[in-house]
XYZ file of C-alpha atoms in Angstrom:
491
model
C 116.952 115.098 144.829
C 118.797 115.346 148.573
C 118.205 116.340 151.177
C 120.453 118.935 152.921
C 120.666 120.632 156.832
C 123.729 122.581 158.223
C 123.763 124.085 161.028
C 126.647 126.404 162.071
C 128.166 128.246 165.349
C 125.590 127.313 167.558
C 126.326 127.288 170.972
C 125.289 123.992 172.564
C 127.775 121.127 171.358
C 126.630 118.124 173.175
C 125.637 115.077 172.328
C 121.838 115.928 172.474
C 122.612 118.760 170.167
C 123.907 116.344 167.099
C 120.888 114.297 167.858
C 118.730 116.881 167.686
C 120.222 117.658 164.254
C 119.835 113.959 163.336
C 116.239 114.318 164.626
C 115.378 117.425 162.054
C 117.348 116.297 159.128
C 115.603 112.776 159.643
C 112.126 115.418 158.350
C 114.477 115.163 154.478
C 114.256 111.806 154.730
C 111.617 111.577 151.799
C 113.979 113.425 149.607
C 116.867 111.057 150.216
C 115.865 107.631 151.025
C 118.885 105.831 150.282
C 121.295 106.778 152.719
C 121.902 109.344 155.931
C 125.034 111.291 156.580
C 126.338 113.948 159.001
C 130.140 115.456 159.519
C 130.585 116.850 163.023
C 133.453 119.540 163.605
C 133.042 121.910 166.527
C 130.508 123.811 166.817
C 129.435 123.031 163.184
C 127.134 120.113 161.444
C 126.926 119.207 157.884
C 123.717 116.585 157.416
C 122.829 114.957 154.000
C 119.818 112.328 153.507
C 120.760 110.865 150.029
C 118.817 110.499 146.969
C 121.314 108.004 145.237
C 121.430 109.039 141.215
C 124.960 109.092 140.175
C 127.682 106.230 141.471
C 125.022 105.106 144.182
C 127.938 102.864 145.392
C 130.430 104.895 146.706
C 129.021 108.649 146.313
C 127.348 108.975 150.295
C 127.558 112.369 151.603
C 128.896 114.906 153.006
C 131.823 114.467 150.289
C 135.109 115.718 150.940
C 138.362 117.369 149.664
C 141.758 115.383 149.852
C 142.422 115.510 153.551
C 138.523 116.264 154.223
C 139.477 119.890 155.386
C 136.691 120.876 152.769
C 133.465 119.563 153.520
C 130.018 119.757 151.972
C 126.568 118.912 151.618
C 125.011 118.889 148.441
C 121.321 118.793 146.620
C 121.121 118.808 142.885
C 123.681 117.287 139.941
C 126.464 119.228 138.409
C 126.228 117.870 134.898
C 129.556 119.380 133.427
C 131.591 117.956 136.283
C 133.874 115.390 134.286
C 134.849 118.697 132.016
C 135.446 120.414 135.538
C 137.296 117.608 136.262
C 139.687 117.397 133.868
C 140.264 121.181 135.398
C 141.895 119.777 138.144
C 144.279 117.228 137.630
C 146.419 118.154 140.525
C 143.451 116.576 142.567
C 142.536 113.424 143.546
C 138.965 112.649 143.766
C 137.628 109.714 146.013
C 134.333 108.971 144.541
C 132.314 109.038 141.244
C 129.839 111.593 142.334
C 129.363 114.692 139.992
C 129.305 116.737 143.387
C 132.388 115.843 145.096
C 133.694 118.247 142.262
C 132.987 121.415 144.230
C 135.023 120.727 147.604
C 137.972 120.132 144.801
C 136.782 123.979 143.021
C 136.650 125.582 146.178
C 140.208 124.444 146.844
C 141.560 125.535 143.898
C 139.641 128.800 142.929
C 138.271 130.113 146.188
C 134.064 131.578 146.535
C 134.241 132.425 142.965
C 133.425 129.057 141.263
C 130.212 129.217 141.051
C 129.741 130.194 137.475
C 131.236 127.455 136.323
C 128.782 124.898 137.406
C 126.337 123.506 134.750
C 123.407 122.501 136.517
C 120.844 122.327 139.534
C 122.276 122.753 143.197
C 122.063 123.847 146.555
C 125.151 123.482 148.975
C 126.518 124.138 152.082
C 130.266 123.944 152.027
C 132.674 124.228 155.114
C 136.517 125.048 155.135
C 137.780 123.693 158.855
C 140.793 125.064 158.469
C 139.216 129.010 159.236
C 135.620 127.485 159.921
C 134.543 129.953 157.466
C 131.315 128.542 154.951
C 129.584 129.333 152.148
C 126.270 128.540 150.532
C 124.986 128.750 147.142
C 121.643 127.998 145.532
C 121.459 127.281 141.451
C 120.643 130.280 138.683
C 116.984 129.246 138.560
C 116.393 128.255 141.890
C 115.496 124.735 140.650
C 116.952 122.977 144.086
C 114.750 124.704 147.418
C 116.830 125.705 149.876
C 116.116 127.584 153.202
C 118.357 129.986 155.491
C 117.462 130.678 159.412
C 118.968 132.408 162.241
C 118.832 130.128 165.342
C 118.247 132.015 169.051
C 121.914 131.323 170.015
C 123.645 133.397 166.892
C 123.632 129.769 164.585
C 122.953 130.137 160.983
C 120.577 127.206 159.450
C 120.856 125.957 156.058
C 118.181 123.572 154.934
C 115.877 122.077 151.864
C 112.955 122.256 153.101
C 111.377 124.288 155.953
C 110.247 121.779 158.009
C 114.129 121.081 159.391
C 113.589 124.898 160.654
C 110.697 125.924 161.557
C 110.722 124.405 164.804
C 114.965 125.563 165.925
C 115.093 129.196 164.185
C 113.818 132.103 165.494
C 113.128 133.099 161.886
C 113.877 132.111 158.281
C 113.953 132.532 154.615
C 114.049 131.284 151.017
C 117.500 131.533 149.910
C 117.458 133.666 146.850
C 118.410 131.926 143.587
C 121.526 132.687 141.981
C 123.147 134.100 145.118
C 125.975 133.283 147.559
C 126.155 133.217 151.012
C 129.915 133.843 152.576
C 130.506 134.200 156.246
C 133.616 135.908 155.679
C 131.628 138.710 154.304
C 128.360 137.635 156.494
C 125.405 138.625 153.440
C 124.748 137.134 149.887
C 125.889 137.999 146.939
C 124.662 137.637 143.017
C 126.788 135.296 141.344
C 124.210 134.685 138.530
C 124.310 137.849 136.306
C 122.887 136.469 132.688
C 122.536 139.948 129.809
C 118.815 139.154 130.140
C 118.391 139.883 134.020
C 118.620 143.542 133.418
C 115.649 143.085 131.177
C 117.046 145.387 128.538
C 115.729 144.487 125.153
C 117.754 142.284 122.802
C 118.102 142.484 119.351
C 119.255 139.485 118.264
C 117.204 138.251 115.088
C 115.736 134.407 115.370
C 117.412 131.778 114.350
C 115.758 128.288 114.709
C 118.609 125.953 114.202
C 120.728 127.337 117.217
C 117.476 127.594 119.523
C 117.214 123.788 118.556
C 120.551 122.326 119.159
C 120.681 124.524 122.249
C 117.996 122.687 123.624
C 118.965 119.231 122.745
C 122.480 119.851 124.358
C 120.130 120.860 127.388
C 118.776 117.447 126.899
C 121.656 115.395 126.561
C 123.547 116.843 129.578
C 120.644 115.381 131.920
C 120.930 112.044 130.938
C 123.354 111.809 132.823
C 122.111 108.588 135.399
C 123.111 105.288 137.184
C 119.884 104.605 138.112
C 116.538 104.052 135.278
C 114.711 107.362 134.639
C 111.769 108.315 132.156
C 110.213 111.459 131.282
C 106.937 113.290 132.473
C 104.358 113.292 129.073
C 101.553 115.209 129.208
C 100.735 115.408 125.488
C 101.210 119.316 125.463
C 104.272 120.783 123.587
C 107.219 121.112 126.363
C 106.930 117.454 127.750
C 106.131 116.464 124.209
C 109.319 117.971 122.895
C 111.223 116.627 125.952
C 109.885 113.213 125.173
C 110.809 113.222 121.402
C 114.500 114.970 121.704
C 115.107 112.165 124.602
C 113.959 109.331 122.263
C 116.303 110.471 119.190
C 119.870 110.338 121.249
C 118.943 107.382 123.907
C 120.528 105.154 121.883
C 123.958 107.144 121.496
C 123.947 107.644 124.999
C 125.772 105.998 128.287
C 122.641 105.060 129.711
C 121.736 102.878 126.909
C 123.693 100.387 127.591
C 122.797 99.595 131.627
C 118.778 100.724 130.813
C 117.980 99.752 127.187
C 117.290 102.016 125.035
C 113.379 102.100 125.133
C 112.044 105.495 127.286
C 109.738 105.010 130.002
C 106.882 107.894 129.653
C 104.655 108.683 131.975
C 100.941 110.815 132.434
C 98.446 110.981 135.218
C 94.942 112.293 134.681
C 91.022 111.609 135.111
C 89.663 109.344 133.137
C 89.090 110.416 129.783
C 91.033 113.652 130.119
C 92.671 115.425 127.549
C 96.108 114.418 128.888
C 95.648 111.743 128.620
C 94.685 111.047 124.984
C 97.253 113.456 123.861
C 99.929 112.011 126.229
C 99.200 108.320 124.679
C 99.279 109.714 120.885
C 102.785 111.096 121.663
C 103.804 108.154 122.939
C 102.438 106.086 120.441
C 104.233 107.725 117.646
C 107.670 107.887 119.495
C 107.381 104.521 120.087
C 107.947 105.126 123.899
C 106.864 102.570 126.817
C 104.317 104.467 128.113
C 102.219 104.203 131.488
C 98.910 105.800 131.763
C 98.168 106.379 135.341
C 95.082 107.447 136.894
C 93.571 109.047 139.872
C 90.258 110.623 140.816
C 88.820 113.936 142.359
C 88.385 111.723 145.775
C 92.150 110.640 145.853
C 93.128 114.246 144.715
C 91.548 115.884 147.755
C 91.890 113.137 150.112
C 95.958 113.749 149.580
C 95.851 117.653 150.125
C 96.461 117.673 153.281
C 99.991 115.375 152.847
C 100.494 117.503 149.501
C 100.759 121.042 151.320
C 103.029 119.250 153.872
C 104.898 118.693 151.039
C 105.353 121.275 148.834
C 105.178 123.977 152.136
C 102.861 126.113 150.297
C 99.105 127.735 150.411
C 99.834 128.794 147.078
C 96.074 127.972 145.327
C 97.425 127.049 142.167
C 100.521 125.403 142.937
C 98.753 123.139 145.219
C 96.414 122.397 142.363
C 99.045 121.584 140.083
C 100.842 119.719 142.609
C 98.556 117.402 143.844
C 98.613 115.024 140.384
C 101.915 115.223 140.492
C 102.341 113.823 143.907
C 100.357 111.175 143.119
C 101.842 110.382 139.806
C 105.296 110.283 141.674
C 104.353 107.941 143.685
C 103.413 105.439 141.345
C 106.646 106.154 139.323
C 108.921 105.253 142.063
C 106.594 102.111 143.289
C 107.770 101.401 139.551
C 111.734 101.391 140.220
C 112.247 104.938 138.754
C 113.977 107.389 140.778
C 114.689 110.383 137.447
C 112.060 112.177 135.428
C 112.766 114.889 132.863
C 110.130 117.402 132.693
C 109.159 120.372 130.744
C 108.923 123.305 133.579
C 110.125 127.014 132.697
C 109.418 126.900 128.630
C 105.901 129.389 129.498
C 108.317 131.592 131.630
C 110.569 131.923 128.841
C 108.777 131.887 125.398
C 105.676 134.028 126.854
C 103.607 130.340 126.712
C 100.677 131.513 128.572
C 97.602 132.576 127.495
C 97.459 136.642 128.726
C 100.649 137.046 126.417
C 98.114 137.393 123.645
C 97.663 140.823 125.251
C 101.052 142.297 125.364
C 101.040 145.712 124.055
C 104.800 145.610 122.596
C 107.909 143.262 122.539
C 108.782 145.735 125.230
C 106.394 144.266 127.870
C 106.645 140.867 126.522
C 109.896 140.583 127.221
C 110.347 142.255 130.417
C 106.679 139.666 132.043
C 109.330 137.148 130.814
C 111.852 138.070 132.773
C 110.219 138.329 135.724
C 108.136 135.296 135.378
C 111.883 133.044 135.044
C 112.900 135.521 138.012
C 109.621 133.791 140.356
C 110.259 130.558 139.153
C 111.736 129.486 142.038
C 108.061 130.025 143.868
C 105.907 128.634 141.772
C 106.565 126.087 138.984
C 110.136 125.333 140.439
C 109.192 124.364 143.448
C 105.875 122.577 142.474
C 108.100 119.828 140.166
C 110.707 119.544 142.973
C 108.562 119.262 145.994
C 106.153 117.041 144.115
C 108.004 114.256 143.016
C 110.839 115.086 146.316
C 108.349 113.610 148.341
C 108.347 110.030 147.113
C 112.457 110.432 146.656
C 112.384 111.032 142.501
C 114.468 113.603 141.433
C 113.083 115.726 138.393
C 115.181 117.429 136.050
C 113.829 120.802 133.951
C 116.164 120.921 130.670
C 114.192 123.688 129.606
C 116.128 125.719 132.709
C 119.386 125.036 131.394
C 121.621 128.394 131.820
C 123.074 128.094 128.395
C 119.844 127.534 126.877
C 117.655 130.358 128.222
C 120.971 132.540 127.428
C 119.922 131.926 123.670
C 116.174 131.618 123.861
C 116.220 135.363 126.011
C 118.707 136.746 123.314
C 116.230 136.741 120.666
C 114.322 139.999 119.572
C 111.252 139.618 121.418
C 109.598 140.876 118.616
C 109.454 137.003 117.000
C 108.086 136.157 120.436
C 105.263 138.143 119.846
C 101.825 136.591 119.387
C 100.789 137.702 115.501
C 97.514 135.994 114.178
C 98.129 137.647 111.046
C 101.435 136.371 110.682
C 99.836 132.750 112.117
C 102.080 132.792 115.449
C 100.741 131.354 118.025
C 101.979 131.075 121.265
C 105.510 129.785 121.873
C 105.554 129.793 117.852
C 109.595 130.192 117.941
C 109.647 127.236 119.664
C 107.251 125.466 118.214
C 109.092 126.083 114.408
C 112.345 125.351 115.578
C 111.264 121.738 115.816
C 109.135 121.887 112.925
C 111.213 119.661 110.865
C 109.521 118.380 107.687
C 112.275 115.687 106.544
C 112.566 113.790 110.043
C 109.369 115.468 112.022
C 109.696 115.253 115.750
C 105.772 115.315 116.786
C 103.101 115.071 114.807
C 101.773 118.692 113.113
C 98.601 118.973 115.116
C 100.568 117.752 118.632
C 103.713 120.610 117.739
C 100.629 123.571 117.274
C 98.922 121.896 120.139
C 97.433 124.859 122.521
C 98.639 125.280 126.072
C 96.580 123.389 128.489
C 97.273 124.394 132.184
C 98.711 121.252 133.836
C 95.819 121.112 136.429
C 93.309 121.444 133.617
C 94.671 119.374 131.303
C 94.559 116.296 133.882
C 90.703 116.641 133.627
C 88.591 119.468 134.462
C 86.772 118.036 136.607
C 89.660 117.996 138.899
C 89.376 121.797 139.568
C 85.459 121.240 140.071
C 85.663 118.996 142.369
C 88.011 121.113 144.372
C 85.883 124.381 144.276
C 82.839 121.812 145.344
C 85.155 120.559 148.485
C 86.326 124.262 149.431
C 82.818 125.642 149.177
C 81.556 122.772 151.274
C 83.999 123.403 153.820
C 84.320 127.517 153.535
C 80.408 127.288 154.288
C 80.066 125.149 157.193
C 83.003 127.089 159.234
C 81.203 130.240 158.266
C 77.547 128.925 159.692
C 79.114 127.231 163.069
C 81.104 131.014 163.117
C 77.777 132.630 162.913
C 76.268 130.090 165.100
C 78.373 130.022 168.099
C 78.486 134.140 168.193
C 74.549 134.164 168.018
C 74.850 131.735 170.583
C 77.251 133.432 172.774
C 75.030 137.120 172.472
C 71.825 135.069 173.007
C 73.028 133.048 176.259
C 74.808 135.646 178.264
């Protein structure tokens, strides 16, 4: 992950102003450690702080067009970009970096390109030649990115809050899936899948194309210069993350710079069910696995720095969060800078718990839809922020558009929870990989039950932290109490 800030029309264009804008996007710097950019024209500033994934050699940003009268500033990997590529011959492109590709689409096609970009982003682009912009933010809202109004009539583009809070008068979270074009001054929907109306489908389960859809969701995101591994928890998504990666890492690119051995990796309490699970996984995929650990101390002793972070009060996101902070630290004292993870696979297949309760495949589907609709609040932003902090980028294959396109086209009914039928949870999913010739987990691992992340890392985790809230909830209450009685009594 990058870091992005552009700021645009403002009114001040001295030097002091460009520092300034050094200054704030200088607060990224955690999401893009490896290099610092910024493009200067007018009244106009495009900043990037680089998270180097993809052709770390020559692909600094802001990237350009041919004569750099198209500029932009991108977060997030465009994974069809050599198909896009071929698109445009007419071009010529002056680095390897998957992004450069959408200066080059603007050029060509105008606003309208978004659609055809397979993958996570958030941009900022800007045409000199009319000094009109856009900005766009992925389907999902996998990539954060902000929008603020500055006192002086400048609009503010950002990752993270912190580049805004202290220049805009006000701001918000970009909404996923949309466009932002001066030329027409609001945002607009690009992202308009058939399952966003949240009109039932009816198409009847099939197992193999769920399957293959997901390990083309897989494949795609191995895309890497740099060594990666995945996130193992020992529940089903990471599980099945794990286990697809494993079977093609030796057909793919990456193979032959990295080996073809995957790097897993779990956090946890000692002796929690993670843990265990995580290390069984990894023991029969054969993976190099690291088993990490923290305790309840370190977890709330890192709050503070976590909710800087992840620029949330969110109760359960911070829970979440905080092992994953830590465990991203680790990873990239390790040399790692990618992690697949398995994010948005609840959202979609009606994974948690309460779905036992759905009346009909009528409600199921349409608490789907909006859960993959909040993503971008929750879960989204947890994984990003998270590991963003120690400059690892994490990819979500589950959250692949062409993937949820199939696994949201199937007849909710086969979503449905049916003891008498023995589905469980998630049980589309979990018999799509339930492959008796060449088995991809273990039986009892595949029908494992949902654990909630923050549970799952030990349970005394979430003890500890109702212990250290109470604690501190208490005493502000009695010195409260104590300095009114105080007040009334000494007057």
């Amino acid at each position: 992950m990058c870091g992005i800030l552009a700021v645009l029309g403002v009114a001040d264009v001295s030097r002091a102003k460009r520092s300034r804008i050094i200054e704030l996007s200088r607060r990224l710097r955690h999401r893009g450690p490896d290099w610092s950019g910024i493009h200067c024209y007018e009244d106009c500033y495009l900043a990037h702080q680089r998270l180097a994934i993809v052709d770390p050699t020559s692909g600094d940003q802001p990237l350009y067009n041919e004569d750099k009268s198209v500029v932009v500033t991108v977060n997030g990997e465009i994974y069809n970009h050599e198909e896009l590529k071929a698109k445009l011959k007419s071009h010529k492109f002056q680095t390897a970096s998957d992004c450069e590709v959408i200066a080059h689409l603007y050029e060509e096609y105008g606003e309208g390109f978004m659609d055809m970009l397979d993958g996570m982003f958030a941009f900022v682009l800007l045409d000199t030649r009319d000094k009109s912009f856009i900005a766009a933010r992925d389907a999902i809202g996998i990539c954060p990115l902000y929008m603020g109004w500055g006192l002086d009539g400048s609009i503010w583009f950002s990752s993270e809050m912190k580049a805004l809070s202290d220049d805009c008068e006000r701001f918000i979270s970009f909404p996923p899936g949309h466009v932002y074009s001066s030329k027409t001054g609001g945002l607009k929907r690009w992202y308009n899948p058939p399952w966003f109306s949240e009109s039932i489908p009816s198409t009847p389960y099939d197992p193999l194309l769920l399957r293959q859809s997901f390990e083309k969701a897989i494949i795609k995101r191995l895309m890497t210069d740099v060594p990666f591994g995945v996130l193992l928890s020992g529940g089903l998504d990471s599980s099945l993350v794990a286990s697809v990666v494993s079977r093609h890492l030796a057909e793919a690119k990456i193979a032959e710079q990295w080996g073809n051995k995957l790097h897993t990796f779990c956090i946890g309490l000692k002796g929690s069910p993670d843990l265990r699970a995580a290390k069984e996984v990894a023991d029969y995929l054969g993976t190099v696995h690291h088993e990490l650990h923290f305790t309840v101390q370190e977890g709330i002793d890192a709050l503070e720095e976590v909710i800087y972070h992840i620029e949330t009060y969110d109760v359960t996101t911070i829970r979440a969060s905080t092992p994953m902070f830590l465990m991203s630290r680790k990873i990239k004292s390790l040399g790692v800078k990618m992690v697949l993870s398995g994010e948005g696979s609840d959202e979609i297949f009606g994974g948690y718990l309460y779905f036992h309760k759905a009346p009909n495949k009528k409600e199921f589907h349409e608490e789907t839809c909006q859960k993959i609709k909040a993503l971008h609040l929750y879960d989204c932003l947890r994984a990003n922020k998270s590991t963003s902090a120690w400059g690892v980028e994490a990819r979500v294959p589950f959250l692949d558009k062409n993937f949820i396109n199939v696994a949201m086209d199937i007849d909710p009914e086969w979503k449905m929870i049916r003891r008498d039928l023995g589905r469980i949870e998630k049980w589309v999913l979990r018999n799509a990989f339930d492959d008796e010739e060449k088995p991809y987990l273990p039986k009892h691992i595949l029908y494992r039950q949902k654990e909630q992340f923050s549970d799952g890392v030990g349970y005394s985790w979430i003890d500890g932290l109702k212990d250290h809230a109470n604690e501190h909830v208490y005493f502000l209450l009695f010195f409260r109490l104590f300095t009114c009685y105080w007040l009334i009594f000494n007057q």
